[in-house]
Amino acid sequence: MSIELGNMNIKASATMSYHALPLFQDEANRVDLRHVDVCSVDPPGCTDIDDALHCMPLKNGNYEVGVHIADVSHFIRPGTAIDKEAANRGTTVYLIDKRIDMVPDLLSSNLCSLRGGETRFAFSCIWEITPKAEIVNTKFHKSIIRSRAALTYAEAQLKIDDVTQQDAVSISLRGLNMLAKQLKQRRLDDGALLLASPEIRFHIDSETHDPIDVQSKQLLETNSMVEEFMLLANVSVAEQILHEFPECALLRRHPEPPPSNFLPLIKAARLQGFELDVSSNKRLQESLNSAVKPATPYFNTMLRIMATRCMMQAVYFCTGTVSRELYQHYGLAAPIYTHFTSPIRRYADIIVHRLLAVVTGQDSTYKELLDKRRTQNTCNHINYRHRMAQYSQRASVGLHTHLFFRERVREEEGYVLQVKQNAVSVLVPKYGLESTILLPGSERQNATVQFVYDEQVPCQSAAGVTLRTFDKVIVQLSVESRNIQQQKLVMKLVKPEIPGFTVEPLEAPPEPLPEPTAAPEPAKPSSKASKRQRADAARPTKKKTK
């Protein structure tokens, strides 16, 4: 058996030699799956493809479903310089206009990336699943695959919807989608949360690199399809490595929020006539599902956004350092969970791959892998790096938001998300943006009208107009720039009209909001977020890179 190197050139070979990277080699313990109709589904422009899927019917009426993950641990060996650098970085950082890789581009976009039509090494999780999405058995093995197609979410959705397409990949995708819907419903029945967070997508000018459009992200069925199987793979791997390494497995937990975190959410919902039961994740999900206002379709989405902000941060941990009752993932309603599906961009996944390879007998262990103190220190570091990456991503979004509105003034519909003593926070769904309108009494406002704050509601009142949480408003968005270092997004109230405070409307009325069809999924990041951070992402969101 021979493994082709694709477009490997002299420079790439030199880079591999410099980093002491192993070449593709025949391995007796790898399963050859190049005959299987595997495909990947990712955002447009994605080059670091770390997961692919397949689904095919079996003679007994069940399905074989496979999740194939880039075998990064084959190339990044423990203790090497490239391993130490990846461990230090901890995660790939996705900014609006660029990607800061955790591993060299030769790996992230070439040798490890499961590109269409090219032979690649993978770590495969394969299930036998009944038509009712019940797991019959699970197998793990290192494999060799050749993806039939690298699809975008939209392209995969078209293949599913267009019944005239009867090629092997389209049929596979329809099987995956059918099973994913049942897996998702079962998770929800178990108490998994469907939360929401405002996320935006920028269109960047290819020459100036300035944003030319900004809009809220829209999710398709295929987003959910991929996420369901990434979640299933992560749970399956977590069970396997915990069974074999009860004291040194690397898992991911999402603590249950303390009751005090939910008080603002409960109060806001009660004022709208809804009682939320937050005694468990299942009760919370049921309460959110019933909190619907037919006349205000966006109300439920806003409630889920507020619920997201009540959550704790999910973190990596070593099993030998935390008591068993703390292993649970609250948002996913999973007793145990880990990250296996994104080793190109998360160092935690590389460690999990190494543990699983030892379990399957396809790699040997080493001292540091079984050292729970060392593993916990690594977890602490990558938790920190993950938070820093999130802050960087938010800053990048803020910068490009300022660039977009720098020479524009837009007037849009929004909703009051929070009422404070000297300000109201407003969410603009069209752009997925949240900003603050400062009220008189703040140092930055000189309005003559007097607002009265009622902390019990809470609400702000002036000139016979009252602003409460969930109220619909019309706002103007622009950038105020005293100098380049002090640019900030400014939101001004247009309606409801408050004499002496609101601004005159623009000539063109704001475009009406599209009615939401469903609440966004819980957790690939800016990024596959997640494919991720809603409750937690199975894989982080990828951004288009140049």
Coordinates of C-alpha atoms in Angstrom, one line a residue:
M1 CA 0.0 0.0 0.0
S2 CA 1.4 3.4 -0.9
I3 CA 0.3 6.8 0.5
E4 CA 0.4 9.7 -1.8
L5 CA 1.7 13.0 -0.4
G6 CA -0.6 15.2 -2.5
N7 CA 1.1 18.5 -3.4
M8 CA 4.1 18.0 -1.1
N9 CA 7.0 20.1 -2.5
I10 CA 10.7 20.6 -1.5
K11 CA 9.9 23.5 0.8
A12 CA 7.2 21.4 2.6
S13 CA 9.6 18.4 2.9
A14 CA 12.3 20.7 4.3
T15 CA 9.8 22.1 6.9
M16 CA 8.9 18.6 7.9
S17 CA 12.5 17.6 8.3
Y18 CA 13.2 20.7 10.3
H19 CA 10.4 19.9 12.7
A20 CA 11.2 16.2 12.7
L21 CA 7.7 15.4 11.5
P22 CA 7.1 11.8 10.4
L23 CA 6.1 11.2 6.8
F24 CA 3.1 9.2 5.7
Q25 CA 4.0 5.6 6.1
D26 CA 2.3 2.2 5.7
E27 CA 1.0 1.1 9.0
A28 CA -0.3 -2.4 9.6
N29 CA -2.7 -1.2 12.4
R30 CA -4.5 1.4 10.2
V31 CA -7.8 0.5 8.7
D32 CA -8.0 1.5 5.0
L33 CA -11.3 3.3 4.5
R34 CA -10.5 4.9 1.2
H35 CA -13.4 3.0 -0.4
V36 CA -15.9 4.7 1.9
D37 CA -17.8 7.7 0.7
V38 CA -16.6 10.2 3.3
C39 CA -17.2 14.0 3.0
S40 CA -16.6 17.1 5.1
V41 CA -19.0 19.9 5.8
D42 CA -17.5 23.3 6.9
P43 CA -17.9 27.1 6.6
P44 CA -17.0 28.7 3.2
G45 CA -13.3 29.2 2.7
C46 CA -12.3 26.7 5.4
T47 CA -8.8 25.2 4.9
D48 CA -8.2 23.5 8.3
I49 CA -10.6 20.7 7.8
D50 CA -10.4 18.4 10.8
D51 CA -13.5 16.3 10.6
A52 CA -15.4 14.3 8.0
L53 CA -18.4 11.9 8.1
H54 CA -20.0 9.0 6.4
C55 CA -23.2 7.0 6.6
M56 CA -24.1 3.8 4.8
P57 CA -26.9 1.3 5.2
L58 CA -26.1 -2.2 6.5
K59 CA -27.7 -5.5 5.5
N60 CA -29.5 -5.9 8.8
G61 CA -31.3 -2.6 8.4
N62 CA -29.1 -0.5 10.6
Y63 CA -26.6 2.1 9.5
E64 CA -22.8 2.4 9.8
V65 CA -21.9 6.0 10.7
G66 CA -18.4 7.3 10.9
V67 CA -16.8 10.4 12.3
H68 CA -13.2 10.7 11.0
I69 CA -10.9 13.2 12.7
A70 CA -7.5 14.4 11.4
D71 CA -4.8 12.3 13.0
V72 CA -2.7 15.3 14.2
S73 CA -1.1 13.2 16.9
H74 CA 0.6 11.1 14.2
F75 CA 2.6 14.2 13.2
I76 CA 3.0 15.9 16.6
R77 CA 4.9 13.6 18.8
P78 CA 5.2 14.2 22.6
G79 CA 8.1 16.3 23.7
T80 CA 9.1 17.6 20.3
A81 CA 9.6 21.3 19.7
I82 CA 6.4 21.5 17.6
D83 CA 4.5 19.8 20.4
K84 CA 5.8 22.2 23.0
E85 CA 4.8 25.2 20.8
A86 CA 1.3 23.8 20.2
A87 CA 0.9 23.2 24.0
N88 CA 1.9 26.7 24.7
R89 CA -0.5 28.2 22.2
G90 CA -3.3 25.9 23.3
T91 CA -5.7 26.9 20.6
T92 CA -6.1 28.4 17.2
V93 CA -7.4 32.0 17.3
Y94 CA -9.9 33.0 14.7
L95 CA -10.1 36.7 14.1
I96 CA -12.3 38.4 11.5
D97 CA -9.5 38.9 8.9
K98 CA -7.0 36.2 9.8
R99 CA -6.3 33.0 11.6
I100 CA -3.5 32.5 14.1
D101 CA -2.7 28.8 13.9
M102 CA -1.9 26.5 16.8
V103 CA 0.2 24.3 14.5
P104 CA 2.2 25.2 11.4
D105 CA 0.2 25.9 8.2
L106 CA 1.8 22.9 6.6
L107 CA -0.1 20.7 9.0
S108 CA -3.3 22.8 9.6
S109 CA -4.1 23.4 5.9
N110 CA -2.3 20.6 4.2
L111 CA -1.0 17.3 5.7
C112 CA -3.6 17.1 8.5
S113 CA -6.5 18.8 6.7
L114 CA -9.0 16.3 5.4
R115 CA -9.2 18.0 1.9
G116 CA -11.4 16.6 -0.8
G117 CA -9.9 14.0 -3.1
E118 CA -6.7 13.6 -1.1
T119 CA -5.5 10.7 1.1
R120 CA -5.1 11.5 4.7
F121 CA -4.5 9.8 8.1
A122 CA -7.5 9.9 10.5
F123 CA -8.7 8.7 13.8
S124 CA -12.1 7.2 13.2
C125 CA -15.1 6.7 15.5
I126 CA -17.6 4.3 13.9
W127 CA -21.0 3.3 15.2
E128 CA -23.6 0.8 14.2
I129 CA -26.8 2.8 14.7
T130 CA -30.5 1.7 14.3
P131 CA -33.0 3.7 12.2
K132 CA -34.2 5.1 15.5
A133 CA -30.7 6.4 16.3
E134 CA -29.9 3.9 19.0
I135 CA -26.2 3.0 19.3
V136 CA -25.6 -0.8 18.9
N137 CA -21.8 -0.7 19.1
T138 CA -18.9 1.6 18.8
K139 CA -15.4 1.1 17.4
F140 CA -12.3 3.3 17.4
H141 CA -9.3 2.9 15.1
K142 CA -6.7 4.9 13.2
S143 CA -7.5 4.9 9.6
I144 CA -6.7 6.1 6.1
I145 CA -9.4 8.0 4.3
R146 CA -9.9 9.9 1.0
S147 CA -12.7 12.5 1.3
R148 CA -15.0 12.5 -1.7
A149 CA -16.0 16.2 -1.3
A150 CA -15.2 19.2 0.9
L151 CA -18.6 20.8 1.1
T152 CA -19.9 24.0 2.7
Y153 CA -22.9 23.9 4.9
A154 CA -25.0 25.4 2.1
E155 CA -23.7 22.9 -0.5
A156 CA -24.5 20.0 1.8
Q157 CA -27.9 21.4 2.5
L158 CA -28.6 21.6 -1.2
K159 CA -27.6 18.0 -1.6
I160 CA -30.0 16.9 1.1
D161 CA -32.9 19.0 -0.1
D162 CA -32.6 18.2 -3.9
V163 CA -34.0 14.7 -4.2
T164 CA -32.8 14.5 -7.8
Q165 CA -29.2 14.2 -6.5
Q166 CA -28.7 10.5 -5.9
D167 CA -24.9 10.3 -5.8
A168 CA -23.3 8.4 -2.9
V169 CA -22.4 11.6 -0.9
S170 CA -26.0 13.0 -1.2
I171 CA -27.5 9.7 0.0
S172 CA -24.9 9.6 2.9
L173 CA -25.8 13.2 3.9
R174 CA -29.5 12.4 4.0
G175 CA -28.9 9.4 6.3
L176 CA -26.8 11.5 8.6
N177 CA -29.4 14.3 8.7
M178 CA -32.2 11.8 9.5
L179 CA -30.2 10.3 12.4
A180 CA -29.0 13.6 13.6
K181 CA -32.5 14.9 14.1
Q182 CA -33.3 12.0 16.3
L183 CA -30.1 12.3 18.3
K184 CA -30.8 16.0 18.9
Q185 CA -34.3 15.3 20.1
R186 CA -33.1 12.7 22.5
R187 CA -30.5 15.1 23.9
L188 CA -33.2 17.7 24.4
D189 CA -35.5 15.2 26.1
D190 CA -32.6 14.5 28.5
G191 CA -32.3 18.2 29.4
A192 CA -29.8 19.6 26.9
L193 CA -30.1 23.4 26.6
L194 CA -30.8 25.2 23.3
L195 CA -29.4 28.6 24.1
A196 CA -28.6 31.6 21.9
S197 CA -25.9 34.3 21.5
P198 CA -25.8 37.1 19.0
E199 CA -23.1 36.3 16.4
I200 CA -22.2 38.3 13.3
R201 CA -20.5 37.7 10.0
F202 CA -18.5 40.2 8.1
H203 CA -17.9 40.4 4.4
I204 CA -14.5 41.8 3.8
D205 CA -13.3 43.7 0.7
S206 CA -10.6 41.6 -1.0
E207 CA -8.5 44.7 -1.8
T208 CA -8.9 47.1 1.1
H209 CA -9.6 44.4 3.7
D210 CA -12.3 46.7 5.1
P211 CA -15.7 45.3 6.1
I212 CA -18.3 46.0 3.4
D213 CA -21.3 44.3 5.0
V214 CA -22.2 42.8 8.4
Q215 CA -25.1 40.5 9.2
S216 CA -26.2 38.0 11.9
K217 CA -25.2 34.4 11.2
Q218 CA -27.8 32.1 9.8
L219 CA -27.8 28.4 10.7
L220 CA -28.9 25.6 8.4
E221 CA -29.9 22.0 9.2
T222 CA -26.5 20.9 8.2
N223 CA -24.9 23.0 11.0
S224 CA -27.0 21.0 13.5
M225 CA -26.3 17.7 11.6
V226 CA -22.5 18.1 11.9
E227 CA -22.7 19.3 15.5
E228 CA -24.8 16.3 16.6
F229 CA -22.2 13.8 15.4
M230 CA -19.3 15.8 16.8
L231 CA -21.1 15.7 20.2
L232 CA -21.7 12.0 19.9
A233 CA -18.1 11.3 19.1
N234 CA -16.9 13.5 22.0
V235 CA -19.2 11.6 24.4
S236 CA -18.2 8.2 23.0
V237 CA -14.5 9.0 23.4
A238 CA -15.0 10.4 26.9
E239 CA -16.5 7.1 28.0
Q240 CA -13.7 5.1 26.5
I241 CA -10.8 7.0 27.9
L242 CA -12.4 7.4 31.4
H243 CA -13.0 3.7 31.6
E244 CA -9.3 3.0 30.8
F245 CA -7.7 6.0 32.6
P246 CA -10.0 6.9 35.6
E247 CA -7.3 9.0 37.2
C248 CA -5.7 10.8 34.3
A249 CA -8.3 11.3 31.5
L250 CA -8.7 14.8 30.1
L251 CA -12.4 15.7 30.1
R252 CA -14.5 18.9 29.8
R253 CA -17.1 19.9 32.4
H254 CA -19.7 22.6 32.5
P255 CA -20.7 23.4 36.1
E256 CA -24.3 24.0 37.0
P257 CA -24.9 27.7 37.6
P258 CA -25.7 28.8 41.2
P259 CA -29.4 29.8 41.7
S260 CA -28.3 33.5 42.1
N261 CA -27.2 33.6 38.5
F262 CA -30.7 33.1 37.3
L263 CA -32.4 35.8 39.3
P264 CA -32.3 38.6 36.6
L265 CA -33.6 36.1 34.0
I266 CA -36.4 34.9 36.3
K267 CA -37.4 38.5 37.1
A268 CA -37.4 39.5 33.4
A269 CA -39.5 36.5 32.4
R270 CA -42.0 37.0 35.3
L271 CA -42.6 40.6 34.2
Q272 CA -43.7 39.2 30.8
G273 CA -46.0 36.7 32.4
F274 CA -43.8 33.6 32.4
E275 CA -42.5 31.6 35.3
L276 CA -39.1 29.9 34.7
D277 CA -38.2 26.7 36.6
V278 CA -34.4 26.7 36.9
S279 CA -34.2 23.7 39.3
S280 CA -32.5 21.6 36.6
N281 CA -31.3 22.0 33.0
K282 CA -34.3 19.9 31.8
R283 CA -36.8 22.1 33.7
L284 CA -35.1 25.3 32.4
Q285 CA -35.3 24.0 28.8
E286 CA -39.0 23.2 29.2
S287 CA -39.6 26.6 30.7
L288 CA -37.8 28.3 27.8
N289 CA -39.7 26.3 25.2
S290 CA -43.0 27.4 26.7
A291 CA -42.1 31.1 27.0
V292 CA -43.3 32.2 23.5
K293 CA -45.1 35.3 22.4
P294 CA -46.6 34.8 18.9
A295 CA -46.9 38.5 18.4
T296 CA -43.2 38.9 19.2
P297 CA -41.2 36.1 17.6
Y298 CA -37.9 37.4 18.7
F299 CA -38.9 37.3 22.4
N300 CA -37.9 33.7 22.9
T301 CA -34.5 34.2 21.3
M302 CA -33.9 37.1 23.6
L303 CA -34.8 35.1 26.6
R304 CA -32.3 32.4 25.5
I305 CA -29.6 35.0 25.1
M306 CA -30.3 36.1 28.6
A307 CA -30.2 32.5 29.8
T308 CA -26.8 32.0 28.1
R309 CA -25.4 34.8 30.2
C310 CA -26.4 33.0 33.4
M311 CA -24.1 30.0 32.5
M312 CA -20.8 29.2 34.0
Q313 CA -17.7 28.7 31.8
A314 CA -17.0 25.2 30.6
V315 CA -13.4 24.0 31.5
Y316 CA -11.0 21.2 30.8
F317 CA -9.9 19.1 33.8
C318 CA -8.0 15.9 34.7
T319 CA -10.3 13.3 36.2
G320 CA -7.9 12.5 39.1
T321 CA -8.2 16.0 40.5
V322 CA -12.0 16.5 40.6
S323 CA -14.7 14.4 42.4
R324 CA -16.9 12.3 40.1
E325 CA -20.1 14.3 40.8
L326 CA -18.5 17.4 39.2
Y327 CA -17.8 15.7 35.9
Q328 CA -21.1 16.6 34.3
H329 CA -21.7 18.9 31.4
Y330 CA -24.7 21.0 32.4
G331 CA -25.4 22.6 29.0
L332 CA -25.3 19.3 27.1
A333 CA -26.9 17.2 29.8
A334 CA -24.0 14.8 29.5
P335 CA -22.6 12.9 32.5
I336 CA -19.1 13.1 30.9
Y337 CA -17.8 14.9 27.9
T338 CA -14.5 15.7 26.3
H339 CA -13.0 17.3 23.1
F340 CA -11.8 14.9 20.4
T341 CA -13.0 16.4 17.2
S342 CA -10.8 19.4 16.6
P343 CA -7.1 18.5 17.1
I344 CA -5.9 20.9 14.4
R345 CA -7.1 23.8 16.5
R346 CA -7.3 22.6 20.1
Y347 CA -4.4 21.1 22.1
A348 CA -6.8 19.3 24.5
D349 CA -7.9 17.2 21.6
I350 CA -4.3 16.1 20.8
I351 CA -4.0 14.8 24.4
V352 CA -7.3 13.0 24.1
H353 CA -6.1 11.4 20.8
R354 CA -3.0 10.2 22.5
L355 CA -5.0 8.6 25.4
L356 CA -7.4 7.0 22.9
A357 CA -4.5 5.6 20.8
V358 CA -3.2 3.9 23.9
V359 CA -6.6 2.5 24.7
T360 CA -6.9 1.0 21.2
G361 CA -3.3 -0.3 21.3
Q362 CA -2.2 1.9 18.4
D363 CA 0.3 3.9 20.3
S364 CA 2.4 3.5 23.4
T365 CA 2.0 5.5 26.6
Y366 CA 4.6 7.8 28.2
K367 CA 5.2 9.0 31.7
E368 CA 3.8 12.5 31.3
L369 CA 0.5 11.2 29.8
L370 CA -0.3 9.4 33.0
D371 CA 0.8 12.2 35.3
K372 CA -2.5 13.7 36.6
R373 CA -0.8 16.8 38.1
R374 CA 1.0 17.6 34.9
T375 CA -2.3 17.0 32.9
Q376 CA -4.2 19.3 35.3
N377 CA -1.5 22.0 34.8
T378 CA -1.9 21.6 31.1
C379 CA -5.7 22.0 31.5
N380 CA -5.3 25.2 33.5
H381 CA -3.1 26.6 30.8
I382 CA -5.4 25.7 27.9
N383 CA -8.4 27.0 29.8
Y384 CA -6.5 30.3 30.1
R385 CA -5.5 30.3 26.4
H386 CA -9.1 29.6 25.5
R387 CA -10.4 32.6 27.4
M388 CA -7.7 34.8 25.9
A389 CA -8.7 33.6 22.4
Q390 CA -12.3 34.5 23.2
Y391 CA -11.3 38.0 24.3
S392 CA -9.2 38.4 21.1
Q393 CA -12.1 37.3 18.9
R394 CA -14.5 39.8 20.6
A395 CA -11.9 42.6 20.2
S396 CA -11.6 41.7 16.5
V397 CA -15.4 41.8 16.1
G398 CA -15.4 45.2 17.9
L399 CA -12.7 46.6 15.6
H400 CA -14.4 45.6 12.4
T401 CA -17.7 46.8 13.7
H402 CA -16.2 50.2 14.1
L403 CA -14.6 50.1 10.7
F404 CA -18.0 49.2 9.1
F405 CA -19.9 52.0 10.8
R406 CA -17.0 54.5 10.5
E407 CA -18.5 56.2 7.4
R408 CA -22.1 54.9 7.8
V409 CA -25.1 55.8 9.8
R410 CA -27.7 53.0 10.0
E411 CA -31.2 53.0 11.5
E412 CA -32.5 49.6 12.6
E413 CA -35.0 47.9 14.8
G414 CA -33.7 46.6 18.1
Y415 CA -34.9 45.2 21.4
V416 CA -34.1 46.4 25.0
L417 CA -32.0 43.6 26.5
Q418 CA -31.2 45.2 29.9
V419 CA -32.2 48.3 31.8
K420 CA -29.6 49.8 34.1
Q421 CA -29.6 52.9 36.4
N422 CA -28.0 55.1 33.8
A423 CA -28.3 53.2 30.5
V424 CA -30.3 50.7 28.5
S425 CA -28.6 47.9 26.5
V426 CA -30.2 47.3 23.1
L427 CA -29.7 44.3 20.8
V428 CA -30.0 44.8 17.0
P429 CA -30.8 41.4 15.5
K430 CA -30.0 42.4 11.9
Y431 CA -26.4 42.9 12.8
G432 CA -26.2 40.7 15.9
L433 CA -24.9 43.8 17.7
E434 CA -25.4 44.9 21.3
S435 CA -24.7 48.4 22.5
T436 CA -25.6 50.8 25.2
I437 CA -27.6 54.0 25.1
L438 CA -26.4 56.3 27.9
L439 CA -29.1 58.2 29.7
P440 CA -29.0 61.6 31.4
G441 CA -27.0 61.6 34.5
S442 CA -24.0 60.0 32.8
E443 CA -21.0 62.2 32.3
R444 CA -21.2 61.7 28.5
Q445 CA -24.8 62.9 28.1
N446 CA -26.1 66.5 28.1
A447 CA -29.8 65.8 27.4
T448 CA -32.3 68.1 29.1
V449 CA -34.9 65.4 29.8
Q450 CA -35.0 63.7 33.2
F451 CA -35.2 59.9 33.4
V452 CA -36.6 58.1 36.4
Y453 CA -35.2 54.6 37.2
D454 CA -37.4 52.0 38.8
E455 CA -35.2 49.3 40.2
Q456 CA -38.0 46.9 41.0
V457 CA -39.2 46.5 37.4
P458 CA -36.5 47.6 36.3
C459 CA -37.4 50.3 33.8
Q460 CA -36.6 53.9 32.8
S461 CA -39.3 56.5 32.3
A462 CA -39.3 60.0 30.8
A463 CA -41.9 62.3 29.2
G464 CA -44.6 59.7 29.5
V465 CA -42.5 56.9 27.8
T466 CA -41.2 53.9 29.7
L467 CA -38.4 51.6 28.5
R468 CA -38.5 48.0 29.7
T469 CA -36.6 44.8 28.9
F470 CA -37.8 43.2 25.6
D471 CA -39.4 46.5 24.3
K472 CA -38.9 47.1 20.6
V473 CA -37.1 50.3 19.7
I474 CA -35.6 52.0 16.7
V475 CA -32.0 53.1 17.0
Q476 CA -29.3 54.9 15.0
L477 CA -25.8 53.3 14.8
S478 CA -22.7 55.2 14.0
V479 CA -19.1 55.6 15.1
E480 CA -17.9 58.5 17.1
S481 CA -14.2 59.2 16.6
R482 CA -12.5 61.9 18.5
N483 CA -9.3 60.3 17.4
I484 CA -8.2 56.9 16.1
Q485 CA -7.6 55.5 19.5
Q486 CA -10.9 56.5 20.9
Q487 CA -13.4 55.4 18.3
K488 CA -16.5 53.8 19.7
L489 CA -19.8 52.6 18.4
V490 CA -22.6 55.0 19.4
M491 CA -26.2 54.0 19.6
K492 CA -28.9 56.7 19.8
L493 CA -32.7 56.2 20.3
V494 CA -35.0 57.2 17.5
K495 CA -38.3 55.6 18.7
P496 CA -40.2 55.7 20.9
E497 CA -39.8 59.4 20.7
I498 CA -38.8 61.2 23.9
P499 CA -38.6 65.0 23.4
G500 CA -35.2 66.4 24.2
F501 CA -33.5 63.0 24.0
T502 CA -34.3 61.0 20.9
V503 CA -32.7 61.9 17.5
E504 CA -34.5 62.7 14.2
P505 CA -35.1 59.6 12.1
L506 CA -33.2 59.1 8.8
E507 CA -35.2 59.5 5.6
A508 CA -35.3 55.8 4.7
P509 CA -37.2 53.6 7.2
P510 CA -35.4 50.6 8.8
E511 CA -35.8 47.3 7.0
P512 CA -38.2 45.0 8.8
L513 CA -36.7 42.1 10.7
P514 CA -37.0 38.6 9.4
E515 CA -39.0 36.4 11.7
P516 CA -36.8 33.8 13.4
T517 CA -37.5 30.2 12.5
A518 CA -35.7 28.6 15.4
A519 CA -33.5 29.3 18.3
P520 CA -29.8 28.9 17.5
E521 CA -27.9 25.8 18.5
P522 CA -26.2 25.5 21.9
A523 CA -22.4 25.6 21.2
K524 CA -18.1 25.1 15.6
P525 CA -16.3 29.0 17.7
S526 CA -16.4 32.2 15.3
S527 CA -15.5 29.3 13.8
K528 CA -17.5 25.8 13.4
A529 CA -18.7 26.8 17.1
S530 CA -18.4 25.9 16.6
K531 CA -19.0 24.3 14.7
R532 CA -18.7 27.4 18.8
Q533 CA -20.0 29.7 22.8
R534 CA -23.4 28.8 23.4
A535 CA -23.7 26.1 26.2
D536 CA -20.5 24.6 24.7
A537 CA -19.2 23.9 21.2
A538 CA -18.4 20.5 20.0
R539 CA -15.9 22.2 17.8
P540 CA -15.0 25.9 17.6
T541 CA -16.3 28.2 14.8
K542 CA -14.1 28.6 11.8
K543 CA -13.7 31.9 10.0
K544 CA -13.0 32.4 6.4
T545 CA -9.3 33.1 5.8
K546 CA -7.4 34.4 2.9

